Short mmCIF file of N, CA and C in Angstrom, two decimals:
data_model
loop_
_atom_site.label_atom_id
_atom_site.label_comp_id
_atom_site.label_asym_id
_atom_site.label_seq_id
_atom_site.Cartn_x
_atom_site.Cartn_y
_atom_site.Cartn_z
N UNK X 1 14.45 -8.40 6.83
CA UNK X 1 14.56 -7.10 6.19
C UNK X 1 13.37 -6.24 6.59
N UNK X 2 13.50 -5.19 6.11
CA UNK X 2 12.65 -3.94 6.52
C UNK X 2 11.92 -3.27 5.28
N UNK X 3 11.02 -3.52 5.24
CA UNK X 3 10.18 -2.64 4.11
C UNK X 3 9.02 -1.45 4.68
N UNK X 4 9.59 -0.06 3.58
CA UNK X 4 8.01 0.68 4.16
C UNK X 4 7.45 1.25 2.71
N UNK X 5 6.10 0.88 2.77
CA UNK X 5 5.37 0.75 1.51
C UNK X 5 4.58 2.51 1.61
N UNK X 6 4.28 3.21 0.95
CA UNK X 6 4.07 4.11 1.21
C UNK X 6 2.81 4.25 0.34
N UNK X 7 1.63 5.42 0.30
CA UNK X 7 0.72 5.53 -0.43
C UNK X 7 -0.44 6.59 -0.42
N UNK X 8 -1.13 6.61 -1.06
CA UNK X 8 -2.28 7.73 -0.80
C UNK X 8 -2.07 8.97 -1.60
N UNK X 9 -0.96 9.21 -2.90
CA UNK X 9 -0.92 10.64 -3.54
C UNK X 9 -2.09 10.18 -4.71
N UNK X 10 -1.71 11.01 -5.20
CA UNK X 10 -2.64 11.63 -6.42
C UNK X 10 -2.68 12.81 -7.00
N UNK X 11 -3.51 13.28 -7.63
CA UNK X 11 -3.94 14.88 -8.26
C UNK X 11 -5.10 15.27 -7.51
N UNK X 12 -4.81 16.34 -6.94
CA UNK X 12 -5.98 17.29 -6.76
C UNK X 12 -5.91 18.83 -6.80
N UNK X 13 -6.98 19.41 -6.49
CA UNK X 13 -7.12 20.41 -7.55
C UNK X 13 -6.38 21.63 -5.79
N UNK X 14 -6.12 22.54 -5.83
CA UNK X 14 -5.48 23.76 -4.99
C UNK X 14 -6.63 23.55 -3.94
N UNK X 15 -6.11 24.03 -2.60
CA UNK X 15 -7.14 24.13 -1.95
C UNK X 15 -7.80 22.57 -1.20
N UNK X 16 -7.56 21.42 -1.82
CA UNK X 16 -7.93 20.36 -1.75
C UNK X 16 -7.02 19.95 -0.53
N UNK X 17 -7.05 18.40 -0.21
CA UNK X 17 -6.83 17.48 0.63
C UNK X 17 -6.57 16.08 0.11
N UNK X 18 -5.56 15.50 0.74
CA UNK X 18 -5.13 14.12 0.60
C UNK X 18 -4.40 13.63 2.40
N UNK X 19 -4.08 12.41 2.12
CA UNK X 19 -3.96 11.50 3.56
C UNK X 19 -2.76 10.60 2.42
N UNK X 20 -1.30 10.73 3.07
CA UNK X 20 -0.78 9.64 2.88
C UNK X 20 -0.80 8.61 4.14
N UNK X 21 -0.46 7.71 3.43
CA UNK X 21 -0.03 6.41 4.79
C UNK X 21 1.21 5.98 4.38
N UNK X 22 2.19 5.68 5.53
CA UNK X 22 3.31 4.48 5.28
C UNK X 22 3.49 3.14 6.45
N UNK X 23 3.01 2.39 6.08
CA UNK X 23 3.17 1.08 6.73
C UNK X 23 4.67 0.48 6.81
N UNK X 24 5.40 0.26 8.14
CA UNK X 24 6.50 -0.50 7.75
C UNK X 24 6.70 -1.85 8.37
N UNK X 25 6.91 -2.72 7.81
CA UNK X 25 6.80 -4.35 8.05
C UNK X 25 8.53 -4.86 7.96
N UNK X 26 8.15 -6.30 8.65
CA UNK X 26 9.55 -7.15 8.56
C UNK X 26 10.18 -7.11 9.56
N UNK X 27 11.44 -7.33 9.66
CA UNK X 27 11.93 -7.70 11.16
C UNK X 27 11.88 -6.19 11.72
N UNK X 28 11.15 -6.21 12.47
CA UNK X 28 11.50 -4.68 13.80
C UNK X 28 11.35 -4.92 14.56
N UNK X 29 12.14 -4.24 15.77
CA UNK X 29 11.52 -4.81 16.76
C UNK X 29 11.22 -3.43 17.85
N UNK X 30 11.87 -2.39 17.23
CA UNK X 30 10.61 -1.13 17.45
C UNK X 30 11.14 -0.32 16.34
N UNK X 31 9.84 0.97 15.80
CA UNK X 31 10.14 1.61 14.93
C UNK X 31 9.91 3.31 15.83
N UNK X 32 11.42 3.82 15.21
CA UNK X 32 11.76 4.89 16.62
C UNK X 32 11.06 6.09 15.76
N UNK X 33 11.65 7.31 15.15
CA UNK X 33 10.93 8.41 14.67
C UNK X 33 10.66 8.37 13.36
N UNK X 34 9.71 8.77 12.72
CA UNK X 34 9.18 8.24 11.67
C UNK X 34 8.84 9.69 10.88
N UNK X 35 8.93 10.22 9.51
CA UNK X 35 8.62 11.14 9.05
C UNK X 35 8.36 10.89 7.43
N UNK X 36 8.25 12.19 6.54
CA UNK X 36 7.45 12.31 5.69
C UNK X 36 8.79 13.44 4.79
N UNK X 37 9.81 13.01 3.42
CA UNK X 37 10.41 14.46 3.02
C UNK X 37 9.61 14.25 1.56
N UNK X 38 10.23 15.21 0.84
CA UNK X 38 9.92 15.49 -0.29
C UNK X 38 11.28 16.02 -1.14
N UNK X 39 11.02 15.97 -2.67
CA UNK X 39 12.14 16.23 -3.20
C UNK X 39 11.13 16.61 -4.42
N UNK X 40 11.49 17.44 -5.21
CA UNK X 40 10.89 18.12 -6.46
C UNK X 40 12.42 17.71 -7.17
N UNK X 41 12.15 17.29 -8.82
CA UNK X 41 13.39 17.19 -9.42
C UNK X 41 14.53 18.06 -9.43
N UNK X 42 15.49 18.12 -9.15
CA UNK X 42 16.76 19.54 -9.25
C UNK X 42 17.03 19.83 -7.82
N UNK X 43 15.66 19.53 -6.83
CA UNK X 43 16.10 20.29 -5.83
C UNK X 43 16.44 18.98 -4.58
N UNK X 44 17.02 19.47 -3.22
CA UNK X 44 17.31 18.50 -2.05
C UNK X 44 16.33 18.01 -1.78
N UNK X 45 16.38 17.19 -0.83
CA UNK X 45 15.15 16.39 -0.19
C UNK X 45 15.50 17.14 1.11
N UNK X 46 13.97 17.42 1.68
CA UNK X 46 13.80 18.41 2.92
C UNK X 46 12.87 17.63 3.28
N UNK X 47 12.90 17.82 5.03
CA UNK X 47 11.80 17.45 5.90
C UNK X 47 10.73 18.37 5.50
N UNK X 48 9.20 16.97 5.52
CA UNK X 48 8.32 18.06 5.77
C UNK X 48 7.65 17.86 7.11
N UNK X 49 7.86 16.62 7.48
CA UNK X 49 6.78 16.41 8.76
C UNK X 49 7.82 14.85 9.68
N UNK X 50 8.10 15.21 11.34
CA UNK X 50 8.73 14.13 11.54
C UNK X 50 7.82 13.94 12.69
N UNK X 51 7.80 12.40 13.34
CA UNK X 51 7.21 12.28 14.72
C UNK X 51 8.06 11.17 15.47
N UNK X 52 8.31 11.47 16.64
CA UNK X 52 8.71 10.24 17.49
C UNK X 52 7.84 9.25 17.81
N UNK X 53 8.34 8.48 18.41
CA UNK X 53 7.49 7.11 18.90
C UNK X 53 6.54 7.41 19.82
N UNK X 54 7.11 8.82 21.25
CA UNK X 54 6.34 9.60 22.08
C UNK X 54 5.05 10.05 21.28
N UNK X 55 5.26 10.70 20.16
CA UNK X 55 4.50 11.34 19.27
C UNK X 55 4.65 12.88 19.07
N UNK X 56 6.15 13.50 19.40
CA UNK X 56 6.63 14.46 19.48
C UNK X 56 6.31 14.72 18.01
N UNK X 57 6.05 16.24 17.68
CA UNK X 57 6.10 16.23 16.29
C UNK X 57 7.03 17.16 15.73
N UNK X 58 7.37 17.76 14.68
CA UNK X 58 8.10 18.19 14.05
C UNK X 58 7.98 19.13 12.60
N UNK X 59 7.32 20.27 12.33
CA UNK X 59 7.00 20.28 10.75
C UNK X 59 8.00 21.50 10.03
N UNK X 60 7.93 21.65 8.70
CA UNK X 60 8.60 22.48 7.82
C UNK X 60 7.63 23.47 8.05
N UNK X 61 8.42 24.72 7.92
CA UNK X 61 7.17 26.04 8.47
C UNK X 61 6.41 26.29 6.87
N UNK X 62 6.96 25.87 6.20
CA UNK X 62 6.13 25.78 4.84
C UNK X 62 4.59 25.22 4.81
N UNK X 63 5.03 24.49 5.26
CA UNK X 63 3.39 23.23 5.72
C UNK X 63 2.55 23.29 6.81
N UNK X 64 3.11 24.32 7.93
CA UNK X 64 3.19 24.41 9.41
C UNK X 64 0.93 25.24 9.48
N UNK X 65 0.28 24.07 10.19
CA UNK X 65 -1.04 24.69 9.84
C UNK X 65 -1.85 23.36 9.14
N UNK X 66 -1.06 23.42 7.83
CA UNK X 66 -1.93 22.73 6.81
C UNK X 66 -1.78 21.29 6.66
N UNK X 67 -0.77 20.45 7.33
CA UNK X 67 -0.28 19.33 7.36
C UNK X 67 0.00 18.95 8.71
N UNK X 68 -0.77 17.75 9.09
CA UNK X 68 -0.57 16.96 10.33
C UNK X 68 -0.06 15.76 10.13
N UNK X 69 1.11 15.56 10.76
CA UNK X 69 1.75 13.99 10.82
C UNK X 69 0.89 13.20 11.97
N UNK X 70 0.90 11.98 11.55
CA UNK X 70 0.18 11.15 13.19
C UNK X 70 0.89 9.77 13.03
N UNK X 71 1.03 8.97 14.21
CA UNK X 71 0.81 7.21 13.70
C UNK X 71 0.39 6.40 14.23
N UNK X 72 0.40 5.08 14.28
CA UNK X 72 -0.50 4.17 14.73
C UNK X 72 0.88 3.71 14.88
N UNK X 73 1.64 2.76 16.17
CA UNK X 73 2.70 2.37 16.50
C UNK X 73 2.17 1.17 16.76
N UNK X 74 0.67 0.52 16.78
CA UNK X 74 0.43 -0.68 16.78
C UNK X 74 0.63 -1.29 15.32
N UNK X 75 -0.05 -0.42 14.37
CA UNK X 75 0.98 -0.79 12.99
C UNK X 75 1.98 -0.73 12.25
N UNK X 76 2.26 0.25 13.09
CA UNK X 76 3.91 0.60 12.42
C UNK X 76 3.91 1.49 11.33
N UNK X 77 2.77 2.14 11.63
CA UNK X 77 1.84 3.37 10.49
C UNK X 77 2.63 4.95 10.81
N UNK X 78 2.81 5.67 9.37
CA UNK X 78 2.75 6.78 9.79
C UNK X 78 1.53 7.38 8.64
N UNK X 79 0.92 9.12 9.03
CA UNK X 79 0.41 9.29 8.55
C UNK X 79 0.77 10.78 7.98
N UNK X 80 0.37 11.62 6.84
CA UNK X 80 0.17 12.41 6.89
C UNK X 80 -1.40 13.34 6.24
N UNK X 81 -1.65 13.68 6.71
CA UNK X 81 -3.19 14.20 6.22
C UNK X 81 -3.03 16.09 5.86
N UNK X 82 -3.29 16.17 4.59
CA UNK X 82 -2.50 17.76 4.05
C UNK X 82 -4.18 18.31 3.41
N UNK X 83 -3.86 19.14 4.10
CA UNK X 83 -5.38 20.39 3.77
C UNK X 83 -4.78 21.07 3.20
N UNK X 84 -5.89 22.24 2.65
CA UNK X 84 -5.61 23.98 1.97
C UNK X 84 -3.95 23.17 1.24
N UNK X 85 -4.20 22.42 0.39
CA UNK X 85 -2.72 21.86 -0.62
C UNK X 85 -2.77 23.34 -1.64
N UNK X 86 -1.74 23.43 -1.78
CA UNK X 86 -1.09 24.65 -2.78
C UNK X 86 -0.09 24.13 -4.03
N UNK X 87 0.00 24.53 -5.18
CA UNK X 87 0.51 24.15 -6.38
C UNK X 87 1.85 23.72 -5.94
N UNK X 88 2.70 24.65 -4.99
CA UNK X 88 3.74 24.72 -4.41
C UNK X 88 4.21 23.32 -3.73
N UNK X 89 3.45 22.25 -3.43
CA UNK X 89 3.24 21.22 -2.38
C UNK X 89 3.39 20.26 -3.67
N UNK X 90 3.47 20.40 -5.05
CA UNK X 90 3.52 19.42 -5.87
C UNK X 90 5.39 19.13 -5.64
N UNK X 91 4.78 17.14 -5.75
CA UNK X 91 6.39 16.81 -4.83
C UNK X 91 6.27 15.39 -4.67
N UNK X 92 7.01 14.01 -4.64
CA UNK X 92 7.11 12.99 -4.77
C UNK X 92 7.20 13.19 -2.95
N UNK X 93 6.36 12.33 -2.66
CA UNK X 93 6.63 12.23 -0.72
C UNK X 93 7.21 11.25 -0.36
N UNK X 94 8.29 10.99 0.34
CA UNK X 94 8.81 9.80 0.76
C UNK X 94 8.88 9.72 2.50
N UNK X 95 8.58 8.60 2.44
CA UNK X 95 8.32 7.59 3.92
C UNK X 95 9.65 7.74 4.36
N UNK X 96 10.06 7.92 5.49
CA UNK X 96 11.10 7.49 6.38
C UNK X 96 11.08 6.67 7.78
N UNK X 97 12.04 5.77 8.34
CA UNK X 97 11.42 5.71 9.65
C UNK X 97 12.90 4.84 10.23
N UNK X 98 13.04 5.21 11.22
CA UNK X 98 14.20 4.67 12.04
C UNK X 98 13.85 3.47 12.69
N UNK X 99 14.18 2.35 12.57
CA UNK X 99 14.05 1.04 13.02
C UNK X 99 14.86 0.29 14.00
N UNK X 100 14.93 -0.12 15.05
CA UNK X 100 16.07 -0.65 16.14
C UNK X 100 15.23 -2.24 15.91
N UNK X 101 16.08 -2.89 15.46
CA UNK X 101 16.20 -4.14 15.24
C UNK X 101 17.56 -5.11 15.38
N UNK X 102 17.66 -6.45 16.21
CA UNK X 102 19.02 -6.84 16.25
C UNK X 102 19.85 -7.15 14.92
N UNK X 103 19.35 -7.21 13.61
CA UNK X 103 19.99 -7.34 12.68
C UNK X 103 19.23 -6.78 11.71
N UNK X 104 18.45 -5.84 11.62
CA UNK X 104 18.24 -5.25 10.22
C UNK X 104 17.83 -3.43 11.05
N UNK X 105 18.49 -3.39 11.84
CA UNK X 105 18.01 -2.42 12.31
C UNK X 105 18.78 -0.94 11.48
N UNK X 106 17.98 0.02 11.56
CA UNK X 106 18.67 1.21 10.32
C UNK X 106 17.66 2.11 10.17
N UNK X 107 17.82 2.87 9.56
CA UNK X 107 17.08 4.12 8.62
C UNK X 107 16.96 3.30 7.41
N UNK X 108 15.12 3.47 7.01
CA UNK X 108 14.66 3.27 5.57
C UNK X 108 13.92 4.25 4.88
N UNK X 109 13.71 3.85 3.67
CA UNK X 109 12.77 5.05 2.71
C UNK X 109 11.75 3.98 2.32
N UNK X 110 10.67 4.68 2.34
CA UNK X 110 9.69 3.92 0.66
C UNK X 110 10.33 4.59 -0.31
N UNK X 111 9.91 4.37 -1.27
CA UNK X 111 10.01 4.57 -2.67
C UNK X 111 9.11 5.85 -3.25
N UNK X 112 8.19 6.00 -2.70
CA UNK X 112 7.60 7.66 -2.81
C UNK X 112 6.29 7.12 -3.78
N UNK X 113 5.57 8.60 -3.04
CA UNK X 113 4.33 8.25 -4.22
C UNK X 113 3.81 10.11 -4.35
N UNK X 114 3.35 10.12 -5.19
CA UNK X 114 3.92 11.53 -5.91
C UNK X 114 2.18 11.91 -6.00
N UNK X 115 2.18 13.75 -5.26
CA UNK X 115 1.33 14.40 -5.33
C UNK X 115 1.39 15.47 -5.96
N UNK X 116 0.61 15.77 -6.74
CA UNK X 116 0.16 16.77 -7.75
C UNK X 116 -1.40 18.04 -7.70
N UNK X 117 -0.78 19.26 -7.09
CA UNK X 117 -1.89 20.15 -6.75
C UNK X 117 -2.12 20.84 -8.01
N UNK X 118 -2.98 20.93 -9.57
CA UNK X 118 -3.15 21.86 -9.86
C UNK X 118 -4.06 22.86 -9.59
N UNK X 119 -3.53 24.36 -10.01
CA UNK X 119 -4.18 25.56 -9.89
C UNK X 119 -5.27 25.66 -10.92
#
């Protein structure tokens, strides 16, 4: 099976900075494009940040500036590191990542870990 553990939110204050990470483990046997959505309660889940294995990147023009995706493909890491955060950016972040594996191969989520900018 395929697990991706995700981590690094918290509270911080407008203006501030945080770094998530998502690690994904278990059978892979490569992990193809890897990204970062978000979902606020009521509303869809939208991309905010995607990257290929190349390291092509991808962002929501919302974030576009203030948020860099990166990863480490020796760990199977993705990252995101979010500056100048705005109240607006408060949002449960979830891990994604496309996996080619001979039997567990698929699209997964973490489970999210939830950032909070107050003003």
């Amino acid at each position: 099976q395929v697990q991706l553990v995700d981590s690094g939110g918290g509270l911080v204050q407008a203006g501030g900075s945080l770094r998530l990470s998502c690690a994904a483990s278990g059978s892979i046997f490569r992990v193809n494009a890897m990204g970062w959505y978000r979902r606020a309660p009521g509303k869809q889940r939208e991309l905010v940040a995607a990257i290929t294995s190349g390291g092509t990147t991808n962002y929501a023009d919302s974030v576009k500036g203030r948020l860099t995706i990166s990863r480490d493909n020796a760990k199977n890491t993705v990252y995101l590191q979010m500056h100048s955060l705005k109240p607006e950016d408060t949002d449960v972040y979830y891990c994604n990542a496309d996996v080619t594996d001979p039997i567990y191969g698929g699209n997964y989520w973490g489970k999210g870990t939830l950032v909070t900018v107050s003003s």
